[in-house]
PDB file of C-alpha atoms in Angstrom:
ATOM      1  CA  MET S 106      53.274  64.640 -68.144  1.00 48.00           C
ATOM      2  CA  ARG S 107      52.297  68.274 -68.535  1.00 49.00           C
ATOM      3  CA  LYS S 108      49.859  67.957 -65.635  1.00 47.00           C
ATOM      4  CA  GLN S 109      52.613  66.601 -63.378  1.00 49.00           C
ATOM      5  CA  SER S 110      54.934  69.512 -64.205  1.00 46.00           C
ATOM      6  CA  ILE S 111      52.173  72.045 -63.426  1.00 47.00           C
ATOM      7  CA  ILE S 112      51.434  70.300 -60.110  1.00 47.00           C
ATOM      8  CA  SER S 113      55.116  70.056 -59.220  1.00 50.00           C
ATOM      9  CA  SER S 114      55.743  73.738 -60.114  1.00 50.00           C
ATOM     10  CA  ARG S 115      52.739  74.762 -57.970  1.00 50.00           C
ATOM     11  CA  LEU S 116      53.999  72.579 -55.151  1.00 44.00           C
ATOM     12  CA  VAL S 117      57.444  74.168 -55.399  1.00 44.00           C
ATOM     13  CA  ALA S 118      55.855  77.655 -55.352  1.00 44.00           C
ATOM     14  CA  ILE S 119      53.747  76.785 -52.289  1.00 48.00           C
ATOM     15  CA  LEU S 120      56.747  75.309 -50.482  1.00 42.00           C
ATOM     16  CA  ALA S 121      58.846  78.392 -51.356  1.00 43.00           C
ATOM     17  CA  ALA S 122      56.117  80.728 -50.050  1.00 40.00           C
ATOM     18  CA  LEU S 123      55.851  78.657 -46.882  1.00 40.00           C
ATOM     19  CA  ALA S 124      59.626  78.776 -46.412  1.00 40.00           C
ATOM     20  CA  VAL S 125      59.646  82.577 -46.817  1.00 39.00           C
ATOM     21  CA  ALA S 126      56.792  82.901 -44.312  1.00 38.00           C
ATOM     22  CA  LEU S 127      58.597  80.678 -41.799  1.00 36.00           C
ATOM     23  CA  VAL S 128      61.793  82.706 -42.158  1.00 38.00           C
ATOM     24  CA  ALA S 129      59.829  85.954 -41.635  1.00 37.00           C
ATOM     25  CA  VAL S 130      58.133  84.563 -38.509  1.00 34.00           C
ATOM     26  CA  ALA S 131      61.484  83.303 -37.187  1.00 39.00           C
ATOM     27  CA  VAL S 132      63.033  86.761 -37.663  1.00 41.00           C
ATOM     28  CA  ILE S 133      60.150  88.464 -35.833  1.00 39.00           C
ATOM     29  CA  LEU S 134      60.225  85.941 -32.999  1.00 36.00           C
ATOM     30  CA  SER S 135      63.981  86.162 -32.663  1.00 45.00           C
ATOM     31  CA  LYS S 136      63.693  89.924 -32.220  1.00 46.00           C
ATOM     32  CA  CYS S 137      60.982  89.532 -29.590  1.00 43.00           C
ATOM     33  CA  GLU S 138      62.759  86.691 -27.809  1.00 44.00           C
ATOM     34  CA  GLY S 139      66.016  88.629 -27.882  1.00 47.00           C
ATOM     35  CA  THR S 140      64.444  91.268 -25.665  1.00 58.00           C
ATOM     36  CA  PRO S 141      65.224  89.553 -22.289  1.00 62.00           C
ATOM     37  CA  ALA S 142      68.849  89.205 -23.360  1.00 64.00           C
ATOM     38  CA  THR S 143      68.817  92.829 -24.471  1.00 60.00           C
ATOM     39  CA  ILE S 144      67.419  93.914 -21.103  1.00 59.00           C
ATOM     40  CA  ALA S 145      70.005  91.846 -19.239  1.00 63.00           C
ATOM     41  CA  SER S 146      72.859  93.362 -21.237  1.00 63.00           C
ATOM     42  CA  ILE S 147      71.537  96.889 -20.694  1.00 60.00           C
ATOM     43  CA  LYS S 148      71.064  96.268 -16.946  1.00 60.00           C
ATOM     44  CA  SER S 149      74.680  95.117 -16.733  1.00 62.00           C
ATOM     45  CA  VAL S 150      75.783  98.602 -17.788  1.00 66.00           C
ATOM     46  CA  GLY S 151      74.786  99.794 -14.313  1.00 78.00           C
ATOM     47  CA  GLN S 152      74.732 103.561 -14.294  1.00 84.00           C
ATOM     48  CA  TRP S 153      74.964 105.453 -17.549  1.00 87.00           C
ATOM     49  CA  GLU S 154      76.010 109.099 -17.215  1.00 90.00           C
ATOM     50  CA  PHE S 155      74.708 111.630 -19.739  1.00 93.00           C
ATOM     51  CA  LEU S 156      75.461 115.002 -18.138  1.00 94.00           C
ATOM     52  CA  THR S 157      78.174 116.115 -15.709  1.00 94.00           C
ATOM     53  CA  ILE S 158      77.869 119.400 -13.856  1.00 95.00           C
ATOM     54  CA  HIS S 159      80.709 120.910 -11.815  1.00 96.00           C
ATOM     55  CA  ASP S 160      79.635 123.318  -9.102  1.00 96.00           C
ATOM     56  CA  GLU S 161      81.206 125.441  -6.405  1.00 95.00           C
ATOM     57  CA  GLU S 162      79.346 126.847  -3.414  1.00 95.00           C
ATOM     58  CA  TYR S 163      80.325 129.297  -0.696  1.00 95.00           C
ATOM     59  CA  VAL S 164      78.547 128.450   2.565  1.00 94.00           C
ATOM     60  CA  ASP S 165      78.881 130.288   5.836  1.00 87.00           C
ATOM     61  CA  THR S 166      77.392 130.505   9.296  1.00 89.00           C
ATOM     62  CA  VAL S 167      77.669 132.904  12.214  1.00 86.00           C
ATOM     63  CA  ARG S 168      77.280 132.162  15.910  1.00 81.00           C
ATOM     64  CA  GLU S 169      76.551 135.197  17.999  1.00 78.00           C
ATOM     65  CA  GLY S 170      78.442 135.413  21.249  1.00 75.00           C
ATOM     66  CA  PHE S 171      78.310 137.735  24.239  1.00 76.00           C
ATOM     67  CA  PHE S 172      81.571 139.566  23.503  1.00 78.00           C
ATOM     68  CA  SER S 173      82.132 138.637  19.847  1.00 77.00           C
ATOM     69  CA  ASP S 174      80.684 136.567  17.053  1.00 82.00           C
ATOM     70  CA  ASP S 175      82.204 133.387  15.685  1.00 84.00           C
ATOM     71  CA  GLY S 176      82.150 132.705  11.966  1.00 89.00           C
ATOM     72  CA  LEU S 177      82.735 129.710   9.756  1.00 89.00           C
ATOM     73  CA  ALA S 178      82.830 129.808   5.967  1.00 92.00           C
ATOM     74  CA  ARG S 179      83.862 127.080   3.547  1.00 93.00           C
ATOM     75  CA  ILE S 180      84.004 126.621  -0.205  1.00 95.00           C
ATOM     76  CA  TYR S 181      82.622 123.296  -1.428  1.00 96.00           C
ATOM     77  CA  TYR S 182      83.265 121.746  -4.828  1.00 96.00           C
ATOM     78  CA  GLY S 183      81.005 119.109  -6.290  1.00 95.00           C
ATOM     79  CA  THR S 184      80.461 117.098  -9.438  1.00 95.00           C
ATOM     80  CA  LEU S 185      76.867 116.103 -10.067  1.00 96.00           C
ATOM     81  CA  ARG S 186      76.325 113.304 -12.561  1.00 95.00           C
ATOM     82  CA  LEU S 187      72.934 112.949 -14.213  1.00 95.00           C
ATOM     83  CA  GLY S 188      71.941 109.797 -16.027  1.00 92.00           C
ATOM     84  CA  LEU S 189      70.133 106.479 -15.913  1.00 90.00           C
ATOM     85  CA  ASP S 190      70.487 103.796 -13.290  1.00 87.00           C
ATOM     86  CA  MET S 191      69.925 100.750 -15.478  1.00 81.00           C
ATOM     87  CA  SER S 192      69.567  98.448 -12.483  1.00 81.00           C
ATOM     88  CA  HIS S 193      66.044  99.928 -12.130  1.00 80.00           C
ATOM     89  CA  LEU S 194      65.127  98.761 -15.636  1.00 78.00           C
ATOM     90  CA  ASP S 195      61.877  96.792 -15.576  1.00 78.00           C
ATOM     91  CA  ASP S 196      61.884  93.302 -17.145  1.00 76.00           C
ATOM     92  CA  HIS S 197      59.110  94.411 -19.514  1.00 78.00           C
ATOM     93  CA  ALA S 198      60.733  97.741 -20.370  1.00 79.00           C
ATOM     94  CA  ILE S 199      61.662  96.753 -23.910  1.00 80.00           C
ATOM     95  CA  ARG S 200      59.026  95.350 -26.207  1.00 81.00           C
ATOM     96  CA  MET S 201      58.106  95.102 -29.850  1.00 81.00           C
ATOM     97  CA  GLU S 202      55.093  96.996 -31.167  1.00 80.00           C
ATOM     98  CA  GLY S 203      53.900  95.178 -34.220  1.00 74.00           C
ATOM     99  CA  ASP S 204      56.818  93.691 -36.073  1.00 67.00           C
ATOM    100  CA  THR S 205      58.803  96.850 -36.766  1.00 69.00           C
ATOM    101  CA  VAL S 206      58.925  99.198 -33.761  1.00 75.00           C
ATOM    102  CA  LEU S 207      61.060  98.605 -30.685  1.00 79.00           C
ATOM    103  CA  VAL S 208      59.680 100.503 -27.670  1.00 83.00           C
ATOM    104  CA  ALA S 209      61.928 101.064 -24.648  1.00 82.00           C
ATOM    105  CA  THR S 210      60.494 102.494 -21.423  1.00 85.00           C
ATOM    106  CA  LEU S 211      63.418 103.574 -19.263  1.00 87.00           C
ATOM    107  CA  PRO S 212      63.725 104.698 -15.640  1.00 88.00           C
ATOM    108  CA  PRO S 213      63.688 108.469 -15.148  1.00 91.00           C
ATOM    109  CA  VAL S 214      66.904 110.445 -15.563  1.00 93.00           C
ATOM    110  CA  GLY S 215      68.238 111.553 -12.199  1.00 92.00           C
ATOM    111  CA  LEU S 216      71.202 112.140  -9.931  1.00 93.00           C
ATOM    112  CA  LEU S 217      73.404 109.037  -9.987  1.00 92.00           C
ATOM    113  CA  ASP S 218      75.314 109.640  -6.743  1.00 91.00           C
ATOM    114  CA  ARG S 219      74.125 111.533  -3.641  1.00 91.00           C
ATOM    115  CA  HIS S 220      77.726 111.932  -2.410  1.00 91.00           C
ATOM    116  CA  PHE S 221      78.860 114.390  -5.075  1.00 93.00           C
ATOM    117  CA  ILE S 222      80.816 116.868  -2.931  1.00 93.00           C
ATOM    118  CA  ASP S 223      84.576 116.434  -3.221  1.00 92.00           C
ATOM    119  CA  GLU S 224      85.640 116.721   0.400  1.00 88.00           C
ATOM    120  CA  ALA S 225      89.325 116.669  -0.523  1.00 90.00           C
ATOM    121  CA  ARG S 226      88.859 119.910  -2.466  1.00 92.00           C
ATOM    122  CA  THR S 227      86.701 121.611   0.190  1.00 89.00           C
ATOM    123  CA  ARG S 228      88.532 124.652   1.488  1.00 91.00           C
ATOM    124  CA  PRO S 229      88.057 126.710   4.619  1.00 87.00           C
ATOM    125  CA  PHE S 230      87.495 130.332   3.663  1.00 87.00           C
ATOM    126  CA  TYR S 231      87.106 131.873   7.085  1.00 86.00           C
ATOM    127  CA  GLU S 232      87.095 130.425  10.565  1.00 83.00           C
ATOM    128  CA  LYS S 233      86.840 132.336  13.817  1.00 86.00           C
ATOM    129  CA  GLY S 234      86.071 130.593  17.066  1.00 81.00           C
ATOM    130  CA  ARG S 235      85.802 126.965  18.009  1.00 86.00           C
ATOM    131  CA  TRP S 236      83.491 124.814  15.846  1.00 82.00           C
ATOM    132  CA  GLU S 237      82.293 121.289  16.520  1.00 89.00           C
ATOM    133  CA  ALA S 238      81.867 118.560  13.905  1.00 89.00           C
ATOM    134  CA  ASP S 239      78.071 119.088  13.960  1.00 92.00           C
ATOM    135  CA  ALA S 240      78.471 122.652  12.666  1.00 90.00           C
ATOM    136  CA  ARG S 241      80.743 121.487   9.852  1.00 90.00           C
ATOM    137  CA  GLU S 242      78.263 118.709   8.974  1.00 93.00           C
ATOM    138  CA  ALA S 243      75.443 121.272   8.854  1.00 93.00           C
ATOM    139  CA  LEU S 244      77.489 123.379   6.423  1.00 93.00           C
ATOM    140  CA  TYR S 245      78.143 120.307   4.307  1.00 94.00           C
ATOM    141  CA  ARG S 246      74.395 119.512   4.145  1.00 95.00           C
ATOM    142  CA  ARG S 247      73.592 123.126   3.221  1.00 96.00           C
ATOM    143  CA  ALA S 248      76.199 123.029   0.438  1.00 95.00           C
ATOM    144  CA  GLN S 249      74.671 119.773  -0.810  1.00 96.00           C
ATOM    145  CA  GLN S 250      71.183 121.324  -0.846  1.00 96.00           C
ATOM    146  CA  MET S 251      72.454 124.453  -2.621  1.00 96.00           C
ATOM    147  CA  MET S 252      74.219 122.411  -5.307  1.00 96.00           C
ATOM    148  CA  THR S 253      71.195 120.203  -5.800  1.00 96.00           C
ATOM    149  CA  ALA S 254      68.914 123.231  -6.154  1.00 96.00           C
ATOM    150  CA  ARG S 255      71.287 124.937  -8.596  1.00 95.00           C
ATOM    151  CA  CYS S 256      72.107 121.916 -10.761  1.00 95.00           C
ATOM    152  CA  LEU S 257      69.064 119.622 -10.738  1.00 94.00           C
ATOM    153  CA  THR S 258      66.975 121.967 -12.834  1.00 95.00           C
ATOM    154  CA  ARG S 259      64.319 120.834 -15.285  1.00 94.00           C
ATOM    155  CA  ALA S 260      66.527 122.137 -18.118  1.00 96.00           C
ATOM    156  CA  ASN S 261      69.515 120.006 -17.042  1.00 96.00           C
ATOM    157  CA  LEU S 262      67.352 116.925 -16.530  1.00 95.00           C
ATOM    158  CA  GLN S 263      65.825 117.474 -19.987  1.00 95.00           C
ATOM    159  CA  ARG S 264      69.283 117.839 -21.557  1.00 96.00           C
ATOM    160  CA  ALA S 265      70.402 114.556 -19.939  1.00 95.00           C
ATOM    161  CA  GLU S 266      67.178 112.852 -21.084  1.00 94.00           C
ATOM    162  CA  ASP S 267      67.690 114.075 -24.663  1.00 95.00           C
ATOM    163  CA  ARG S 268      71.247 112.742 -24.662  1.00 94.00           C
ATOM    164  CA  ALA S 269      70.037 109.414 -23.240  1.00 92.00           C
ATOM    165  CA  ARG S 270      67.353 109.155 -25.919  1.00 92.00           C
ATOM    166  CA  GLY S 271      69.903 109.840 -28.670  1.00 93.00           C
ATOM    167  CA  GLU S 272      72.523 107.402 -27.359  1.00 90.00           C
ATOM    168  CA  LEU S 273      70.072 104.570 -26.769  1.00 87.00           C
ATOM    169  CA  THR S 274      68.420 105.076 -30.158  1.00 90.00           C
ATOM    170  CA  ARG S 275      71.858 104.760 -31.789  1.00 90.00           C
ATOM    171  CA  LEU S 276      72.601 101.663 -29.683  1.00 84.00           C
ATOM    172  CA  PHE S 277      69.381  99.923 -30.739  1.00 83.00           C
ATOM    173  CA  HIS S 278      69.978 100.875 -34.378  1.00 86.00           C
ATOM    174  CA  LEU S 279      73.406  99.229 -34.128  1.00 87.00           C
ATOM    175  CA  MET S 280      71.686  96.141 -32.698  1.00 80.00           C
ATOM    176  CA  GLY S 281      69.610  95.947 -35.885  1.00 82.00           C
ATOM    177  CA  TYR S 282      66.352  97.616 -34.859  1.00 81.00           C
ATOM    178  CA  LYS S 283      65.275 100.111 -37.534  1.00 83.00           C
ATOM    179  CA  ASN S 284      62.365 101.848 -35.766  1.00 87.00           C
ATOM    180  CA  VAL S 285      62.988 102.735 -32.129  1.00 87.00           C
ATOM    181  CA  ARG S 286      60.884 104.746 -29.683  1.00 88.00           C
ATOM    182  CA  ILE S 287      62.471 105.692 -26.365  1.00 89.00           C
ATOM    183  CA  GLN S 288      60.246 106.863 -23.521  1.00 89.00           C
ATOM    184  CA  PHE S 289      60.909 107.520 -19.841  1.00 90.00           C
ATOM    185  CA  GLU S 290      58.973 106.644 -16.713  1.00 87.00           C
ATOM    186  CA  GLU S 291      57.659 109.557 -14.687  1.00 83.00           C
ATOM    187  CA  ALA S 292      60.069 110.705 -11.988  1.00 74.00           C
ATOM    188  CA  PRO S 293      58.768 110.256  -8.441  1.00 70.00           C
ATOM    189  CA  VAL S 294      57.718 113.530  -6.859  1.00 59.00           C
TER     190      VAL S 294
END
């Protein structure tokens, strides 16, 4: 009788240990298998803005004439939005390292919209002479280049990347991941 109780208590202990191990494996696998769903939900966000920069540029041009010069000057206003385009997220961008660290490799932070100049707010500053649409388009492109050069600095991109890292770390913590490492792909040159 005593032998049967020892065997049955050992059997219960072995079965309990096996049950705990199975639960632990199921938890680990559920976190790893949840990754495609996690990627799909993050991709559905689309673009995620982390830094907004408002800029104003004065752009002018002069056309020399025989008797007088013509001039055209305009003030352009733009709003540049820096962030992540989640549609570029790779299917293998989020993975588990070991059983405790979630690693997310995200697309580089960049300009979300190339059409950032607010044409409704663009104001003529000075206009003398007759100007074709090509000249106005050239001014628009110059204003776009000036704004890009002024606002897409390494410091602003780094600030947007830091904000992205912080927000996504908080998001993954809320999803139940304790240890999270966020890294970014290299930006194309």
